[in-house]
PDB file of C-alpha atoms in Angstrom:
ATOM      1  CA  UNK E  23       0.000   0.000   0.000  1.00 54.00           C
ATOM      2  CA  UNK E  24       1.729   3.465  -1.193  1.00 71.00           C
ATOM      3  CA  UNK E  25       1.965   6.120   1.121  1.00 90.00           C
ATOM      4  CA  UNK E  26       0.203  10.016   0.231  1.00 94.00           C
ATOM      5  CA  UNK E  27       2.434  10.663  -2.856  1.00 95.00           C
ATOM      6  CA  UNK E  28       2.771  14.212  -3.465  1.00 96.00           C
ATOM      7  CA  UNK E  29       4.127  15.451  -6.868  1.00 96.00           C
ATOM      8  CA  UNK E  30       5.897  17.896  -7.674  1.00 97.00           C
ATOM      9  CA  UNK E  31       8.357  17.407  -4.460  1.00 95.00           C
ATOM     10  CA  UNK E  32       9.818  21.142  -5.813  1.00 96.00           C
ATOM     11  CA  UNK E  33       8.616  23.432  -8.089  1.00 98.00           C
ATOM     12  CA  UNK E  34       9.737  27.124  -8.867  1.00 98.00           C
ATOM     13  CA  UNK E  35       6.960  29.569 -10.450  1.00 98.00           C
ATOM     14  CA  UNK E  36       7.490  33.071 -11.011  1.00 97.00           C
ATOM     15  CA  UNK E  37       5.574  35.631  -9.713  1.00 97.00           C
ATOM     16  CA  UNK E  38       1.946  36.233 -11.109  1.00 97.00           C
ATOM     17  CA  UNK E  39       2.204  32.187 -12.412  1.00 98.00           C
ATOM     18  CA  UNK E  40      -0.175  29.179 -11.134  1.00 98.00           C
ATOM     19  CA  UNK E  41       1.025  26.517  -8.906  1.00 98.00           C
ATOM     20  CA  UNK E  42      -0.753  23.736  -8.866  1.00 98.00           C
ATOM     21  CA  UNK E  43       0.077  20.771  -6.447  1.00 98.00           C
ATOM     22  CA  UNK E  44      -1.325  17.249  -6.405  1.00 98.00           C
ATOM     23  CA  UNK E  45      -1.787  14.935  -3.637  1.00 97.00           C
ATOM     24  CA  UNK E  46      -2.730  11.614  -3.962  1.00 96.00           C
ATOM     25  CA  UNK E  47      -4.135   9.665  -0.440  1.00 94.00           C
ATOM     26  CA  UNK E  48      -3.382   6.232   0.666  1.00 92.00           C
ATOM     27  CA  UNK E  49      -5.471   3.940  -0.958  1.00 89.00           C
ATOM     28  CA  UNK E  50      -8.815   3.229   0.645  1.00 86.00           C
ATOM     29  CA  UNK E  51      -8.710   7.024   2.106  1.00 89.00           C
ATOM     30  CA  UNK E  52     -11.257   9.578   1.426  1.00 88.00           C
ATOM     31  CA  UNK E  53     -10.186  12.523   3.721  1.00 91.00           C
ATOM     32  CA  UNK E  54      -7.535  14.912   2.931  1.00 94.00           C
ATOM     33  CA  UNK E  55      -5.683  17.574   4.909  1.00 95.00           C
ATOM     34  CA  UNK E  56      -3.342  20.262   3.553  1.00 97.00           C
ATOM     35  CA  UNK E  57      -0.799  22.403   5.891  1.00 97.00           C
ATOM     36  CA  UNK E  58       1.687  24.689   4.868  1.00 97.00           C
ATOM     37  CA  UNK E  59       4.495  25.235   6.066  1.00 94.00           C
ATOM     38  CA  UNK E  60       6.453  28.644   5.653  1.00 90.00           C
ATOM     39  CA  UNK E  61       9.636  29.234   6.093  1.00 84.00           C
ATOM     40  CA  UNK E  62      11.093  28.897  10.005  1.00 81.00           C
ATOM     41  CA  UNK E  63       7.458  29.168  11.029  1.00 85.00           C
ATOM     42  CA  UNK E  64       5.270  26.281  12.234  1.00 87.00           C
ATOM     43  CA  UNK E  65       2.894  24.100  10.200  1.00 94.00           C
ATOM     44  CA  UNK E  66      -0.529  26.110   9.739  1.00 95.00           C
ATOM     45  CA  UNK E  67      -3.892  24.162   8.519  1.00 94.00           C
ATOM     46  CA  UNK E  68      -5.367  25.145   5.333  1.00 96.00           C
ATOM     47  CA  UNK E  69      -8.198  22.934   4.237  1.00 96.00           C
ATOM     48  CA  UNK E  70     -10.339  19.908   4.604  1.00 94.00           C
ATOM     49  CA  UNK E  71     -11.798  18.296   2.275  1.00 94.00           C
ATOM     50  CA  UNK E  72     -13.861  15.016   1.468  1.00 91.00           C
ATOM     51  CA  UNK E  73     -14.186  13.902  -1.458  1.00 88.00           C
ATOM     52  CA  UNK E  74     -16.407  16.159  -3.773  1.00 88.00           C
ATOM     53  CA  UNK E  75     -16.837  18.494  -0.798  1.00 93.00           C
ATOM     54  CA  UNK E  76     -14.473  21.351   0.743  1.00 94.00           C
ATOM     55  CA  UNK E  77     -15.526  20.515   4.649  1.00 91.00           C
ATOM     56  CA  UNK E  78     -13.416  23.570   5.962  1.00 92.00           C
ATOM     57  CA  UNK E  79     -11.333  25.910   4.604  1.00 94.00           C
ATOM     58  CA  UNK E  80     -10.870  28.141   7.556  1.00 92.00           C
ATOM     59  CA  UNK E  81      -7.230  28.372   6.676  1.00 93.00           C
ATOM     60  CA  UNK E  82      -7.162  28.849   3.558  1.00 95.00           C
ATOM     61  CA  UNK E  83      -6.253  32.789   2.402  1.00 93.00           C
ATOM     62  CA  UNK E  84      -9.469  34.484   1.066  1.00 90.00           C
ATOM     63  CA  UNK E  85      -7.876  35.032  -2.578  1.00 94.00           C
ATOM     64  CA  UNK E  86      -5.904  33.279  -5.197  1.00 97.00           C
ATOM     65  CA  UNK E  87      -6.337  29.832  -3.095  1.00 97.00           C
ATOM     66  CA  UNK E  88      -9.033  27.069  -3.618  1.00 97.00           C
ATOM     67  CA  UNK E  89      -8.501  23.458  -3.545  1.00 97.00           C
ATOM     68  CA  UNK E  90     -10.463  20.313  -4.649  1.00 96.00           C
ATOM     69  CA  UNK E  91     -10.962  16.262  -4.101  1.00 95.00           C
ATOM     70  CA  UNK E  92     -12.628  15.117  -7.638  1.00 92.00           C
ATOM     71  CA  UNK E  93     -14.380  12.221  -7.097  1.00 89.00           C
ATOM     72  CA  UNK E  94     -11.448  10.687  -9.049  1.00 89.00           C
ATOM     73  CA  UNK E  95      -8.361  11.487  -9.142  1.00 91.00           C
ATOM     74  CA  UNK E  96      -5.816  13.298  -6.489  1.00 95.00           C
ATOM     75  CA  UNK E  97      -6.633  16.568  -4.658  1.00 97.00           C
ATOM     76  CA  UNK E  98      -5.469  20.004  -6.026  1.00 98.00           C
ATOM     77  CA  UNK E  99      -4.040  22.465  -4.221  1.00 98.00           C
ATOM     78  CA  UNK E 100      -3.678  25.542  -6.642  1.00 98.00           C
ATOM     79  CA  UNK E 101      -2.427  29.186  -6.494  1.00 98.00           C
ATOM     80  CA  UNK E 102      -2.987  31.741  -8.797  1.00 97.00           C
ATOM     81  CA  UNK E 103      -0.894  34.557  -9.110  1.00 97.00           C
ATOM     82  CA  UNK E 104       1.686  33.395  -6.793  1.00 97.00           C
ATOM     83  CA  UNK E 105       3.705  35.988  -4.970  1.00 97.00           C
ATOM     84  CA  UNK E 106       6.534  35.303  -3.160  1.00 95.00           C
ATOM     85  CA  UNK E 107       5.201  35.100   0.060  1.00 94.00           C
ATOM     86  CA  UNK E 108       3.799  32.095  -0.908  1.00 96.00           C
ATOM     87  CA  UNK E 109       7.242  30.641  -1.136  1.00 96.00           C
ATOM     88  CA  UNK E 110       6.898  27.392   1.482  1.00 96.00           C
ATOM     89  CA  UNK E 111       6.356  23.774   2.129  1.00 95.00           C
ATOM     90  CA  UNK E 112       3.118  22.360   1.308  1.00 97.00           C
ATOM     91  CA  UNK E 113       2.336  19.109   3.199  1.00 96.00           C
ATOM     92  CA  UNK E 114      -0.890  16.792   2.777  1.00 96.00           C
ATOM     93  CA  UNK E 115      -1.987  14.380   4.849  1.00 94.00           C
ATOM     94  CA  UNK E 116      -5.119  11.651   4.668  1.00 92.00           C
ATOM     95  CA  UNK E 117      -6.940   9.603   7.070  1.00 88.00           C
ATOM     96  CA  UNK E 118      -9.538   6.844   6.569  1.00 83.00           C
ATOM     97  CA  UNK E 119     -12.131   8.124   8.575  1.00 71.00           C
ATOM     98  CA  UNK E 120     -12.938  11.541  10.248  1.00 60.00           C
ATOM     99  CA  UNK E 121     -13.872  11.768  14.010  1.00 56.00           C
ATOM    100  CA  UNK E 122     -13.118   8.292  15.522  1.00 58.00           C
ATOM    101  CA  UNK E 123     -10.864   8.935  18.471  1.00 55.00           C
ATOM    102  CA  UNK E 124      -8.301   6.865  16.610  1.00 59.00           C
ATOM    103  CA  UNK E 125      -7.969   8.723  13.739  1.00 71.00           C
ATOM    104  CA  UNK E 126      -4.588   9.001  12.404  1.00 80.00           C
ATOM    105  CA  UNK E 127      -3.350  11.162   9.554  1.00 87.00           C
ATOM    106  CA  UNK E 128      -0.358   9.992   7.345  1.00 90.00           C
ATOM    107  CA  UNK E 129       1.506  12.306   5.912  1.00 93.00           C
ATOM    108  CA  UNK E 130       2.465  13.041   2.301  1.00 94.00           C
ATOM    109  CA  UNK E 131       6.724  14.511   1.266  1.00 93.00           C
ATOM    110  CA  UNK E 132       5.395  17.874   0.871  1.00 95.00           C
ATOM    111  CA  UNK E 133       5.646  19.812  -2.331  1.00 97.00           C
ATOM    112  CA  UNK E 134       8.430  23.096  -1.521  1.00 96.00           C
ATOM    113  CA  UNK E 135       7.165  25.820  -3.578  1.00 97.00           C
ATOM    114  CA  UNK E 136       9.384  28.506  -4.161  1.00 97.00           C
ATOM    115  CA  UNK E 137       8.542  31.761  -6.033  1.00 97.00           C
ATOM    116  CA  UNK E 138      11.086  34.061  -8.008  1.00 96.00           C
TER     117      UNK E 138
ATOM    118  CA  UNK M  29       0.324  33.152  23.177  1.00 63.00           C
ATOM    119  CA  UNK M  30       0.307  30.182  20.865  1.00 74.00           C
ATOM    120  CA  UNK M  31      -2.417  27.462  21.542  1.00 89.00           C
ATOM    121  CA  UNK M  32       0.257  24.873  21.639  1.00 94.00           C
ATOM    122  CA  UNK M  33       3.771  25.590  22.880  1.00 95.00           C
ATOM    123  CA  UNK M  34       6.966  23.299  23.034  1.00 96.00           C
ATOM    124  CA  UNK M  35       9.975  23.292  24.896  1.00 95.00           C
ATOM    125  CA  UNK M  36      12.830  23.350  24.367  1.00 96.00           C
ATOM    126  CA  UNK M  37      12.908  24.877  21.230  1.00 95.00           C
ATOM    127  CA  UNK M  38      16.019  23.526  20.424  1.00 96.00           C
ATOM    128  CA  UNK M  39      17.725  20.961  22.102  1.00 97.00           C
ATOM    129  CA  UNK M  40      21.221  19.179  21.978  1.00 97.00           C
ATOM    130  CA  UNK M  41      22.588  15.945  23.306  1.00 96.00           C
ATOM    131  CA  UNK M  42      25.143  13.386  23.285  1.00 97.00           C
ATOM    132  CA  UNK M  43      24.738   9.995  21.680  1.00 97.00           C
ATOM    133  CA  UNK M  44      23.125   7.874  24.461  1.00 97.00           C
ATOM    134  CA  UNK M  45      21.552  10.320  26.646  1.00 97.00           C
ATOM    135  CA  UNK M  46      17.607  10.833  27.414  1.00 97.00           C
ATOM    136  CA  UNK M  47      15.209  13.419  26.008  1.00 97.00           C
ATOM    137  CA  UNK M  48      12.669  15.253  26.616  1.00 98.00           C
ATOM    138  CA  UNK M  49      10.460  17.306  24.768  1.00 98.00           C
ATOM    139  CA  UNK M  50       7.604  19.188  26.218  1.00 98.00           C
ATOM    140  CA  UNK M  51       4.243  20.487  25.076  1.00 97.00           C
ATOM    141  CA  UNK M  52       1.572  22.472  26.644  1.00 97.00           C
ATOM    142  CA  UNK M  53      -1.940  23.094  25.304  1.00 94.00           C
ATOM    143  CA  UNK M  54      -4.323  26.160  25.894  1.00 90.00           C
ATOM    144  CA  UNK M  55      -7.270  24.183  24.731  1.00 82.00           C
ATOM    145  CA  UNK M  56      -9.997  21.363  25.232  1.00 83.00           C
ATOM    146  CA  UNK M  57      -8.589  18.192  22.723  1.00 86.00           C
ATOM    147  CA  UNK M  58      -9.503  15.521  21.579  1.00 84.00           C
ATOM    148  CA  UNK M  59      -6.042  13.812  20.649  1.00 89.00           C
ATOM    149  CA  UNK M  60      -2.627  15.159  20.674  1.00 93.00           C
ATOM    150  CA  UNK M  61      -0.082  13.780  18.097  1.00 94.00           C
ATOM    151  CA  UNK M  62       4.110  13.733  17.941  1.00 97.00           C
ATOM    152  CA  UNK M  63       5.410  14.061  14.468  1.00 96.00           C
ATOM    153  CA  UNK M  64       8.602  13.708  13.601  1.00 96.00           C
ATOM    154  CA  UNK M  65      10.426  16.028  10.766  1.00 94.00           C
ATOM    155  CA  UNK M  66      13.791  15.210   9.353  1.00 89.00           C
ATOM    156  CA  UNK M  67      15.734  18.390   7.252  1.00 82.00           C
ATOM    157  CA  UNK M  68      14.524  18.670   4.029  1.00 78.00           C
ATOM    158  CA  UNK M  69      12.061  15.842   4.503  1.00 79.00           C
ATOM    159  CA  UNK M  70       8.019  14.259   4.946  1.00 86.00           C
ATOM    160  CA  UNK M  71       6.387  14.586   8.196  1.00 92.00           C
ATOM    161  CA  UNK M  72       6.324  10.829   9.862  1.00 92.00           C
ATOM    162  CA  UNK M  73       3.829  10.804  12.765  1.00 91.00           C
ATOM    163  CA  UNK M  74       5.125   9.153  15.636  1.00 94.00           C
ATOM    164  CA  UNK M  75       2.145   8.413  17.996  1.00 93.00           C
ATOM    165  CA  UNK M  76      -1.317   9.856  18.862  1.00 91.00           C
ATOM    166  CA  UNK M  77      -2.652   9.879  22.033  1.00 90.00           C
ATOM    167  CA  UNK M  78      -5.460  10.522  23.806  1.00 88.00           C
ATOM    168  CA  UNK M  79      -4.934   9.088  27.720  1.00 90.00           C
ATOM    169  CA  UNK M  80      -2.028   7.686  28.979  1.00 93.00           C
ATOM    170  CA  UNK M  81       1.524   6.659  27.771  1.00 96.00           C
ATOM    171  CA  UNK M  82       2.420   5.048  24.750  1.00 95.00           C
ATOM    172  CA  UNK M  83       6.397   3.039  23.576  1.00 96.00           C
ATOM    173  CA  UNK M  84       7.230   2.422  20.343  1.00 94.00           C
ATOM    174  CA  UNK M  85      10.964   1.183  20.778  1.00 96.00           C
ATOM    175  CA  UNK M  86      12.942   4.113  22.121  1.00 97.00           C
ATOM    176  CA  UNK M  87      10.517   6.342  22.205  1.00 97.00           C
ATOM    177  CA  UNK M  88       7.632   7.036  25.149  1.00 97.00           C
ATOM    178  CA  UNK M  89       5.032   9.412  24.951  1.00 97.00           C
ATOM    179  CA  UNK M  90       2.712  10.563  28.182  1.00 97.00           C
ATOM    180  CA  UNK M  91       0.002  12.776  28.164  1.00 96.00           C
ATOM    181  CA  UNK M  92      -2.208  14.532  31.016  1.00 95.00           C
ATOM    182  CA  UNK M  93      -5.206  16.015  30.223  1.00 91.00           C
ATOM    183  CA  UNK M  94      -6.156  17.727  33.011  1.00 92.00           C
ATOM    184  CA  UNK M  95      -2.861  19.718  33.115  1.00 94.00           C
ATOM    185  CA  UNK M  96      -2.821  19.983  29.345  1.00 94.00           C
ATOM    186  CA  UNK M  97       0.445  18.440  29.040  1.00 96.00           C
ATOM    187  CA  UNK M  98       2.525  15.809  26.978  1.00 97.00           C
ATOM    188  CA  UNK M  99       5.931  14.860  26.585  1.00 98.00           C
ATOM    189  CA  UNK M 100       8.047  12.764  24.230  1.00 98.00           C
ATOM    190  CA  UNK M 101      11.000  10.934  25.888  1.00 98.00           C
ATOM    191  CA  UNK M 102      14.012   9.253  24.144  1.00 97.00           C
ATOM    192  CA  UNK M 103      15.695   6.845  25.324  1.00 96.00           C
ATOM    193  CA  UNK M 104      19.469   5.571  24.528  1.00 96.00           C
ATOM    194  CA  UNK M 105      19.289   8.795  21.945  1.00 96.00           C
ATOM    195  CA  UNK M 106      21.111   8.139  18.538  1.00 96.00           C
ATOM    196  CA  UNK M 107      22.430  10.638  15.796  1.00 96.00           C
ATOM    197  CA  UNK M 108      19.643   9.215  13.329  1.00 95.00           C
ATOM    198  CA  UNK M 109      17.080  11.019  16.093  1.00 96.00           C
ATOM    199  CA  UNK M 110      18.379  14.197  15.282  1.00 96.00           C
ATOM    200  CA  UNK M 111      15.149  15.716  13.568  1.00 96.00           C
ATOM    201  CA  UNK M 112      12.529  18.481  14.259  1.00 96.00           C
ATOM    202  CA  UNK M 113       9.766  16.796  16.868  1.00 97.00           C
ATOM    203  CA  UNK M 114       6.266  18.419  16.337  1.00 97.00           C
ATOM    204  CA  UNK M 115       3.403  18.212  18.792  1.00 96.00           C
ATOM    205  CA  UNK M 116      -0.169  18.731  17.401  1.00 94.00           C
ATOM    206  CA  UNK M 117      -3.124  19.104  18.793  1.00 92.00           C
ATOM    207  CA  UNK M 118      -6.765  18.156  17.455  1.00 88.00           C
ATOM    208  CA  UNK M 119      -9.335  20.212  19.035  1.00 80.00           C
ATOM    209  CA  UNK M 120     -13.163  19.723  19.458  1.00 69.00           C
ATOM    210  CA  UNK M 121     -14.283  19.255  15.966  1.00 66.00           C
ATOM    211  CA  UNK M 122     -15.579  15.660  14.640  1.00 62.00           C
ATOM    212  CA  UNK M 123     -12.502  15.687  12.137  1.00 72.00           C
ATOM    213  CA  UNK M 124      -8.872  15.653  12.377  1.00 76.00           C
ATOM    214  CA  UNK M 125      -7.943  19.585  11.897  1.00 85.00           C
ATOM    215  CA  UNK M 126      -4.395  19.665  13.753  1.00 90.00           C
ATOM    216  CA  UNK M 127      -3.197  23.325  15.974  1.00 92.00           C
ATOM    217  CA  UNK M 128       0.744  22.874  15.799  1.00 94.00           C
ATOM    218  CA  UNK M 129       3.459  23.716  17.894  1.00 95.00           C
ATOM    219  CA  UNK M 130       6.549  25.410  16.520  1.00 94.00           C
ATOM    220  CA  UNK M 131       8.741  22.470  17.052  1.00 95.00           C
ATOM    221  CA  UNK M 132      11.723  21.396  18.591  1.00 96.00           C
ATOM    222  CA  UNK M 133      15.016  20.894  17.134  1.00 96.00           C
ATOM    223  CA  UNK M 134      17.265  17.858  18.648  1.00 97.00           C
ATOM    224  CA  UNK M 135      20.167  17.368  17.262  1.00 97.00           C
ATOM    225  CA  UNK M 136      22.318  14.297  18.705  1.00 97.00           C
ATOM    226  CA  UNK M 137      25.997  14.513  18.849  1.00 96.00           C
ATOM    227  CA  UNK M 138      28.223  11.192  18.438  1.00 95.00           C
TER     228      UNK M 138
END
């Protein structure tokens, strides 16, 4: 069983470009989690989504961020107009089920963004 | 004041010695989690807890929940533990959103 695959592991965008950044859950899982990380700062969550539904995107910035589970496929994470504040480690993570008190999340590599 | 703080924020030792990492809580959880985060590298979660203690090999992990507290322990510490340790914290809702703490760097001298 492959772990959360996360492609690309780097990719460099200049400013004003999209990013757009796939993760792919373990098999079997149909909840995803994306955190960024920026640069000598903490992880921070973004979003959570099911698939086919965004469940909460309190973290997400207001503009130039959305994200999406398709019913197939992996999840997208995409930026428009990336600035360079955007410049940071984005991790994913998945889980089998949502709630149960033994819920873990697995991680995915991360994709490092970094913006000229 | 962060909801979840460690401590030390960074921490070295000498091959062999034992660890401890420390994080507090402001805030009503439902689990708490240690992740582990080499240089450069994925996130690896360690354990998650919600009562108790918990060993995987070298590594213990306690929690208290009345006094909002866990710690990670390492025993017999090793050069290949030098890593960022993460503590993270999943609050009341009925999914897995994690609070993290800023992490501590251990780095493990031969």
């Amino acid at each position: 069983n492959a772990g959360v695959m996360q492609n690309p592991r780097h990719l460099v965008r200049r400013r004003g470009q999209e990013a757009r950044l796939r993760c792919s859950p373990m098999k079997g899982h149909s909840h995803v989690y994306w955190y960024r990380q920026l640069p000598e700062e903490g992880l921070k969550f973004m979003v959570y989504l099911q698939k086919e539904n965004i469940i909460d995107e309190s973290g997400m910035p207001k503009e130039r961020f959305s994200a999406e589970f398709p019913k197939e496929g992996p999840s997208i994470l995409r930026i428009q107009q990336v600035v360079r504040g955007d410049s940071a480690a984005y991790f994913c993570a998945s889980s089998p089920i949502a709630g149960a008190i033994q819920e873990t999340q697995y991680f995915g590599p991360g994709t490092r963004l970094l913006v000229l | 004041k962060n909801e979840v703080e460690q401590s030390p924020q960074n921490l070295t030792a000498q091959e062999g010695e034992f660890i401890t990492i420390n994080c507090s809580y402001s805030v009503g959880i439902s689990a708490l989690h240690w992740l582990q985060q080499h240089p450069g590298g994925g996130i690896v979660s360690l354990f998650m807890l919600s009562s108790g203690k918990k060993k995987h090999g070298r590594l213990i992990a306690t929690i208290n929940i009345q006094e909002k507290h866990s710690s990670l322990h390492i025993t017999a510490s090793h050069p290949r533990d030098s890593a960022v340790y993460i503590c993270a914290v999943r609050g009341g809702t009925s999914y897995g959103k994690l609070t993290f703490g800023q992490g501590t760097i251990l780095t493990v001298h031969p």
